[in-house]
Short mmCIF file of C-alpha atoms in Angstrom, two decimals:
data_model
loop_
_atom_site.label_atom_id
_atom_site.label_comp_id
_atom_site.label_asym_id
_atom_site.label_seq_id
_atom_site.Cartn_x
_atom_site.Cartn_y
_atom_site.Cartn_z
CA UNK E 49 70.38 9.05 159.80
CA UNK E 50 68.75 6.24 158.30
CA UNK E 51 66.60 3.78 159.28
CA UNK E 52 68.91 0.81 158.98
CA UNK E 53 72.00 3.21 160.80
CA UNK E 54 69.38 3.55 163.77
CA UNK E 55 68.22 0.00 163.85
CA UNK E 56 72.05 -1.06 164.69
CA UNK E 57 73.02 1.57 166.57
CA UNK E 58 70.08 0.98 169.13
CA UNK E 59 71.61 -2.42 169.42
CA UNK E 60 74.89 -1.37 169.97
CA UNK E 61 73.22 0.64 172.39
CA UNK E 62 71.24 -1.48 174.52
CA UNK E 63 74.44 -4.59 174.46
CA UNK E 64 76.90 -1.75 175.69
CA UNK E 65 75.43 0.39 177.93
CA UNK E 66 75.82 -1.98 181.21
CA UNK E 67 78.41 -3.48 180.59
CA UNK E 68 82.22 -2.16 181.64
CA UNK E 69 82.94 -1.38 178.01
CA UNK E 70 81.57 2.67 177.45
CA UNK E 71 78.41 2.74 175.38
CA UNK E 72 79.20 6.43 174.22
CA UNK E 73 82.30 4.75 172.67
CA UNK E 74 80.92 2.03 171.16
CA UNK E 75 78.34 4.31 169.27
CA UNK E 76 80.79 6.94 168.30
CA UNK E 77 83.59 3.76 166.77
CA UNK E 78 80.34 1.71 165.20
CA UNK E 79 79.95 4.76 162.70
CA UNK E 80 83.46 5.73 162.41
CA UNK E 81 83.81 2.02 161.18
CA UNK E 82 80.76 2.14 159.14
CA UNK E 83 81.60 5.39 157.51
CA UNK E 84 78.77 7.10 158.87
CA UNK E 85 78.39 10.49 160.44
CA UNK E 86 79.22 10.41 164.30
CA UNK E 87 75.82 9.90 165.61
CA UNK E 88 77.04 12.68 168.18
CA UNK E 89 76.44 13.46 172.10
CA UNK E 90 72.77 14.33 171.72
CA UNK E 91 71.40 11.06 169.98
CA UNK E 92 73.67 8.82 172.69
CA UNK E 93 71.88 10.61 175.66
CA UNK E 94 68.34 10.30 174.18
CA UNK E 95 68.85 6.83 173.42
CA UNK E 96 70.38 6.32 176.86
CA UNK E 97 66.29 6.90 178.15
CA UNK E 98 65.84 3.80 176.44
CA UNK E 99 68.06 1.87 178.39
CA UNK E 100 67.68 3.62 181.32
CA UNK E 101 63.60 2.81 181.58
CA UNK E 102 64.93 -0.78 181.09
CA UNK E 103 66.74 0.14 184.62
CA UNK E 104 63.36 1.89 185.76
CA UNK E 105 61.86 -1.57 185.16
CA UNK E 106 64.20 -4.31 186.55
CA UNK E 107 64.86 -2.78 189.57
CA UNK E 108 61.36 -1.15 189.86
CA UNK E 109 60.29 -3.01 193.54
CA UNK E 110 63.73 -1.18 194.78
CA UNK E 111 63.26 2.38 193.32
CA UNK E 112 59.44 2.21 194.58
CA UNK E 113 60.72 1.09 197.93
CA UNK E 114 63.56 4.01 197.75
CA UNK E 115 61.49 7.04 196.61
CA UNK E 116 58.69 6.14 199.50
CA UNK E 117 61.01 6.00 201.89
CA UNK E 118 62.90 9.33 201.47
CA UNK E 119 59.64 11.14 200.27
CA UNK E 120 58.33 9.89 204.22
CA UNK E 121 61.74 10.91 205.99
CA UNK E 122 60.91 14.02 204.96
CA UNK E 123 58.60 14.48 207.79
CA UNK E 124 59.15 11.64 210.02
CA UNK E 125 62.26 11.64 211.79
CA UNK E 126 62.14 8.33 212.66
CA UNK E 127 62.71 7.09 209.02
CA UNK E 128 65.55 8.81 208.58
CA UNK E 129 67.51 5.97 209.90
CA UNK E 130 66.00 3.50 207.00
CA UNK E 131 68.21 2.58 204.93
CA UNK E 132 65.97 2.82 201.71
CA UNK E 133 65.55 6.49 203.10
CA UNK E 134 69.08 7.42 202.79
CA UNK E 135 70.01 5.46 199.62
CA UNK E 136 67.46 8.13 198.26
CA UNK E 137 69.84 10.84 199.32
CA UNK E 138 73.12 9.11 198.70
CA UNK E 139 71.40 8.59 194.85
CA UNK E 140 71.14 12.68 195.09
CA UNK E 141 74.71 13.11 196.39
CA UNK E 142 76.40 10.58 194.07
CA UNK E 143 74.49 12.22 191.12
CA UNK E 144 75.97 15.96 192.19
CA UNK E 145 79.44 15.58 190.28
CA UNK E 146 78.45 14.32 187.19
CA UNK E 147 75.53 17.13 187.10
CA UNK E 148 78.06 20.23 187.49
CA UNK E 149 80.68 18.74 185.21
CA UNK E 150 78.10 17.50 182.93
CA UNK E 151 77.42 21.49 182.39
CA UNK E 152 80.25 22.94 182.86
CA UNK E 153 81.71 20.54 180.19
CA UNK E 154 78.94 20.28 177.77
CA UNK E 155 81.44 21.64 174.92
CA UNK E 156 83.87 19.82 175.37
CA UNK E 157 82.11 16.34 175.86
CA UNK E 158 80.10 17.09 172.24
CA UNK E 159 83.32 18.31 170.83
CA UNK E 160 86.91 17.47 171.68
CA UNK E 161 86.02 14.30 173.80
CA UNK E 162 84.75 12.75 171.16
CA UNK E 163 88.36 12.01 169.75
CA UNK E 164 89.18 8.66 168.67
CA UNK E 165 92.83 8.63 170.20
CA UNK E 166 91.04 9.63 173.44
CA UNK E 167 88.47 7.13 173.44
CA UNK E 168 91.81 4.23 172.55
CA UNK E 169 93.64 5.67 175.78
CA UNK E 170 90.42 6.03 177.90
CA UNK E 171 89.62 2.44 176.85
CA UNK E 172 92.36 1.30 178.01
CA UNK E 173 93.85 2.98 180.88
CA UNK E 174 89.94 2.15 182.66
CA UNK E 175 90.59 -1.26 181.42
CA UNK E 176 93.65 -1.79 183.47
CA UNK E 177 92.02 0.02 186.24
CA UNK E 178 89.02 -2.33 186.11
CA UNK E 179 91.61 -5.17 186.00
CA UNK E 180 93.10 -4.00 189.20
CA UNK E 181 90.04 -3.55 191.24
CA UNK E 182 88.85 -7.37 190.02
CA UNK E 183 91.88 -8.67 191.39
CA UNK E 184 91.80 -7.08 194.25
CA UNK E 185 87.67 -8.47 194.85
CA UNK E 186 88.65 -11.88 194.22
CA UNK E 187 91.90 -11.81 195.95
CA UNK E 188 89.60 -10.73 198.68
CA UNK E 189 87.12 -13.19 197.93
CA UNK E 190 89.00 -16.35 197.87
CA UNK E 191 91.88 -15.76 200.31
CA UNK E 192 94.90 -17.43 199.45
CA UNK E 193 97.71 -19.62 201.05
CA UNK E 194 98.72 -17.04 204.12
CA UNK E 195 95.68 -14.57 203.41
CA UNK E 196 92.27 -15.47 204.97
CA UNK E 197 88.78 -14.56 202.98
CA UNK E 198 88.26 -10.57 203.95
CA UNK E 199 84.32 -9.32 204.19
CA UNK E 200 83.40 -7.01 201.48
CA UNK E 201 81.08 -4.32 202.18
CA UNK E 202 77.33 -3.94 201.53
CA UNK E 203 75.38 -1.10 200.32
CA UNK E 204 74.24 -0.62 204.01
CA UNK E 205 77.58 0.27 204.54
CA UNK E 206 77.58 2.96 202.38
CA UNK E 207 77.92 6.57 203.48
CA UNK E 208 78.42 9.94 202.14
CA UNK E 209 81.35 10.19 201.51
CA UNK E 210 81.36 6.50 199.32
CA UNK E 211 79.01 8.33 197.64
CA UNK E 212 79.82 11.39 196.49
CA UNK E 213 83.10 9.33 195.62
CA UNK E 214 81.30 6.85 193.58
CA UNK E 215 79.74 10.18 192.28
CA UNK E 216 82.84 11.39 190.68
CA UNK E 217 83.32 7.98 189.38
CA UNK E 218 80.57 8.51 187.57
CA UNK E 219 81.44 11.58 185.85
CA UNK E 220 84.55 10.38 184.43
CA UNK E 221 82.29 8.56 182.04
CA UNK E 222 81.40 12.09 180.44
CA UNK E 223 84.63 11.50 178.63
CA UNK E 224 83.49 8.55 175.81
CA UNK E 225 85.17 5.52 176.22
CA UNK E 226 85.56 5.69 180.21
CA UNK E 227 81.86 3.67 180.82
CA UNK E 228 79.86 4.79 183.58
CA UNK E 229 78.90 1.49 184.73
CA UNK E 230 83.19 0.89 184.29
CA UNK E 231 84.05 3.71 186.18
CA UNK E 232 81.53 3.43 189.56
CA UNK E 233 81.93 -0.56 189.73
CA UNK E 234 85.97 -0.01 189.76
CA UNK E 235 85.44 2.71 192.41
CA UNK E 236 83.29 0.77 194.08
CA UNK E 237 85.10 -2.54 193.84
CA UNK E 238 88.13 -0.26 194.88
CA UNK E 239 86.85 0.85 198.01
CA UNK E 240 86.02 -2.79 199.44
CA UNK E 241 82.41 -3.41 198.16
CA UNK E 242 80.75 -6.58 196.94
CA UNK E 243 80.32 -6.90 193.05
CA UNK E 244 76.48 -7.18 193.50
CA UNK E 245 76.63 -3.99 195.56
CA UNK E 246 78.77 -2.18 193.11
CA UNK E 247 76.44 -2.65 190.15
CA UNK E 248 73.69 -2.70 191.94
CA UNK E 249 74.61 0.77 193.05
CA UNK E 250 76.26 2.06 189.70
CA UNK E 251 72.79 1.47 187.89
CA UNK E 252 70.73 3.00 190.38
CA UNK E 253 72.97 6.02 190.84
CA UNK E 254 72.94 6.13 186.69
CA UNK E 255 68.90 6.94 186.76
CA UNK E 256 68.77 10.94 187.27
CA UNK E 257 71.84 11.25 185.61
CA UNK E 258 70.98 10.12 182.90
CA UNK E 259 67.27 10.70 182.29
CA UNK E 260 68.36 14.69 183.14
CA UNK E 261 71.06 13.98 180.47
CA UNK E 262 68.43 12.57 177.78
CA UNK E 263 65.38 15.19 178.68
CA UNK E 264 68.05 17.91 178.50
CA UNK E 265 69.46 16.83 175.13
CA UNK E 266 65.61 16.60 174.17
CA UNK E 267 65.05 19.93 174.92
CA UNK E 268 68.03 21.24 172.57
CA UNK E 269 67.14 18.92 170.18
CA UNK E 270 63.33 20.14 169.54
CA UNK E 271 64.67 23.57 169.69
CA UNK E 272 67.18 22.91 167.20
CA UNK E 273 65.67 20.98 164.79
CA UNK E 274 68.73 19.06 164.11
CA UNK E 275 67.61 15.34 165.05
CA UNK E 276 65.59 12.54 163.23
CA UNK E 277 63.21 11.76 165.09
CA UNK E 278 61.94 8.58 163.65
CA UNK E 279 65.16 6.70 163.70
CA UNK E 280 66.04 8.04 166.76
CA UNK E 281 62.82 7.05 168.57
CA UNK E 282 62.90 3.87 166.86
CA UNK E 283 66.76 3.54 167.99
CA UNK E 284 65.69 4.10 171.57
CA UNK E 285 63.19 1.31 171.91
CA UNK E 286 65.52 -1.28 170.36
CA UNK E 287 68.17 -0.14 172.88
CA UNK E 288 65.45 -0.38 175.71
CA UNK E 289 64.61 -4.08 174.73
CA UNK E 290 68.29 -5.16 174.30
CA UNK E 291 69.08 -3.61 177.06
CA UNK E 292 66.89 -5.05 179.13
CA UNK E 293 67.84 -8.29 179.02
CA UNK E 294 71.47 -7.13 179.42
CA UNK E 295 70.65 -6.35 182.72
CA UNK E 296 69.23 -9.49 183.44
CA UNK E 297 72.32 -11.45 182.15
CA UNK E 298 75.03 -9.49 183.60
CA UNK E 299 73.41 -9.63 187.06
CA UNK E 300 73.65 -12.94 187.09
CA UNK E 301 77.03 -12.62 185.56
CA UNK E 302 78.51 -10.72 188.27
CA UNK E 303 77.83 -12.76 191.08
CA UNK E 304 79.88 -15.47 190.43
CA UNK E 305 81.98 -13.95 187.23
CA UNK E 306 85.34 -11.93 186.96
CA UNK E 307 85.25 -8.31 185.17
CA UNK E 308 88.54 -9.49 183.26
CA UNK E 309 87.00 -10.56 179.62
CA UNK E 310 85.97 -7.26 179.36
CA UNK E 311 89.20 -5.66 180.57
CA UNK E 312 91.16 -7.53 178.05
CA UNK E 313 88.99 -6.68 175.33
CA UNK E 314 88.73 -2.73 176.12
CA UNK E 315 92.36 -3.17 176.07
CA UNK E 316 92.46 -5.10 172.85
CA UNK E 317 89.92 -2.43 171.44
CA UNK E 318 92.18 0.45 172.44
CA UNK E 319 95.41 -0.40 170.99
CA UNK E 320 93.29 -1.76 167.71
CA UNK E 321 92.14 1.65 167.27
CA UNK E 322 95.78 3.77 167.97
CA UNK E 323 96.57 1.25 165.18
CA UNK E 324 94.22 2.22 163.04
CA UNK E 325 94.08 6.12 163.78
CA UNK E 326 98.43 6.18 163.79
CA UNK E 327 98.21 3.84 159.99
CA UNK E 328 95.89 6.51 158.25
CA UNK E 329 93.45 3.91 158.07
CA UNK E 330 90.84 5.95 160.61
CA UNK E 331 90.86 9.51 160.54
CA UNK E 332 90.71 10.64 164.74
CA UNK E 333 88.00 13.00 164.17
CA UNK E 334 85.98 10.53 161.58
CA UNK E 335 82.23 11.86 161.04
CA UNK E 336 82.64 14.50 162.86
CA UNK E 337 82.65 17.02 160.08
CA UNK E 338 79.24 16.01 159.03
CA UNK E 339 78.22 14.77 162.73
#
């Protein structure tokens, strides 16, 4: 990989990782359309630890408030009614499904997954699914002519089993071209919860997951001898400052914003690319030979 490959894929990494539109995608169609080899499963998760200290960061005054308040409900029962103390263990419950699949799939998501006409369906059947839950939040939201505003819920509302649903949500994204942050804000936005609440949630449920995902792949990777580790490092701090101030945006974005510009264009995306792979113009398994 060279330098210049690593510089833009570190952007492309930090702009898509937060939003709705599957990072892992993005990556592996950004050097299928460049010609390049498929920067494969192990450089996205190391690069993820970029963006995922930018998460570490932003909502640092919450995960500090979190870990100290499950680390003392350990020993005092009367914490264990906090609710920072139990968003620590619905964190560990949510992150349970993606953890066994994420194993117990590892072939398949470095192999097979990684198929461009299953990235164009995944992109857009969890477009239209995104669609549906943002119609159904601001359907809620506004009301309408014989429907009165309904209450979403908060994160104090969440229990177990929200969790360990918003869990599997989560592992969906395992397959490129889902989106993790797509996946757990549509279950979340399904199952009657703010926006705020959603995403809030989705990136803090995203932390072990994914730094287990990027030390793991680290771990292989020394072993194997197989990654560059200049570009690679240098890929992961650009996506850590981009996506940084991602975050910051689409926070802001949320609160008062609709999910559907980026349903339409993961839809758009989707059917550009089952163009593409059904003219001859993209091979489905581009890169991937030399990947």
């Amino acid at each position: 990989m060279s330098w210049f490959e690593s510089l833009i894929l570190g952007l492309v990494q930090g702009l898509t990782e937060f939003l709705p539109i599957s990072s892992s995608a993005h990556l592996r169609l950004t050097a299928a359309f460049a010609g390049w080899h498929d920067p494969g499963a192990a450089f996205t998760a190391i690069t993820q630890i970029g963006t995922e200290t930018a998460v570490l960061i932003y909502f640092r005054k919450d995960i500090a408030r979190i870990i100290s308040a499950w680390f003392r409900s350990l020993s005092d029962k009367a914490m264990r009614g906090d609710h920072d103390a139990q968003m620590g263990w619905l964190v560990i419950v949510g992150s349970l499904p993606i953890g066994v699949l994420g194993v117990t799939f590892k072939d398949q998501i470095e192999g097979p997954f990684r198929d461009l006409r299953l990235i164009a369906t995944t992109l857009i059947v969890m477009g239209v699914i995104l669609g549906i839950a943002d119609r159904l939040a601001a359907r809620d939201e506004v009301g309408g002519r014989h429907r009165a505003v309904k209450e979403r819920k908060t994160l104090r509302e969440l229990g177990v089993r929200d969790g360990l649903i918003y869990g599997i949500c989560q592992a969906m994204a395992l397959v490129p071209g889902v989106s993790r942050s797509g996946a757990t804000i549509s279950g979340g936005l399904l199952m009657g919860y703010k926006r705020e609440a959603a995403a809030r949630y989705s990136f803090l449920l995203a932390i072990p997951a994914v730094l287990a995902s990027g030390l793991f792949e680290l771990k292989d990777a020394g072993e194997s001898g197989h990654v560059s580790w200049g570009p690679t490092i240098f890929a992961t701090l650009i996506a850590f400052a981009v996506g940084y101030a991602v975050i910051a945006w689409f926070m802001k974005f949320i609160s008062t914003k609709s999910f559907m510009p980026f349903v339409y264009y993961r839809i758009l995306l989707g059917v550009v690319l089952f163009a593409l792979v059904a003219t001859g113009v993209l091979s489905p398994h581009a890169g991937e030979s030399a990947g």
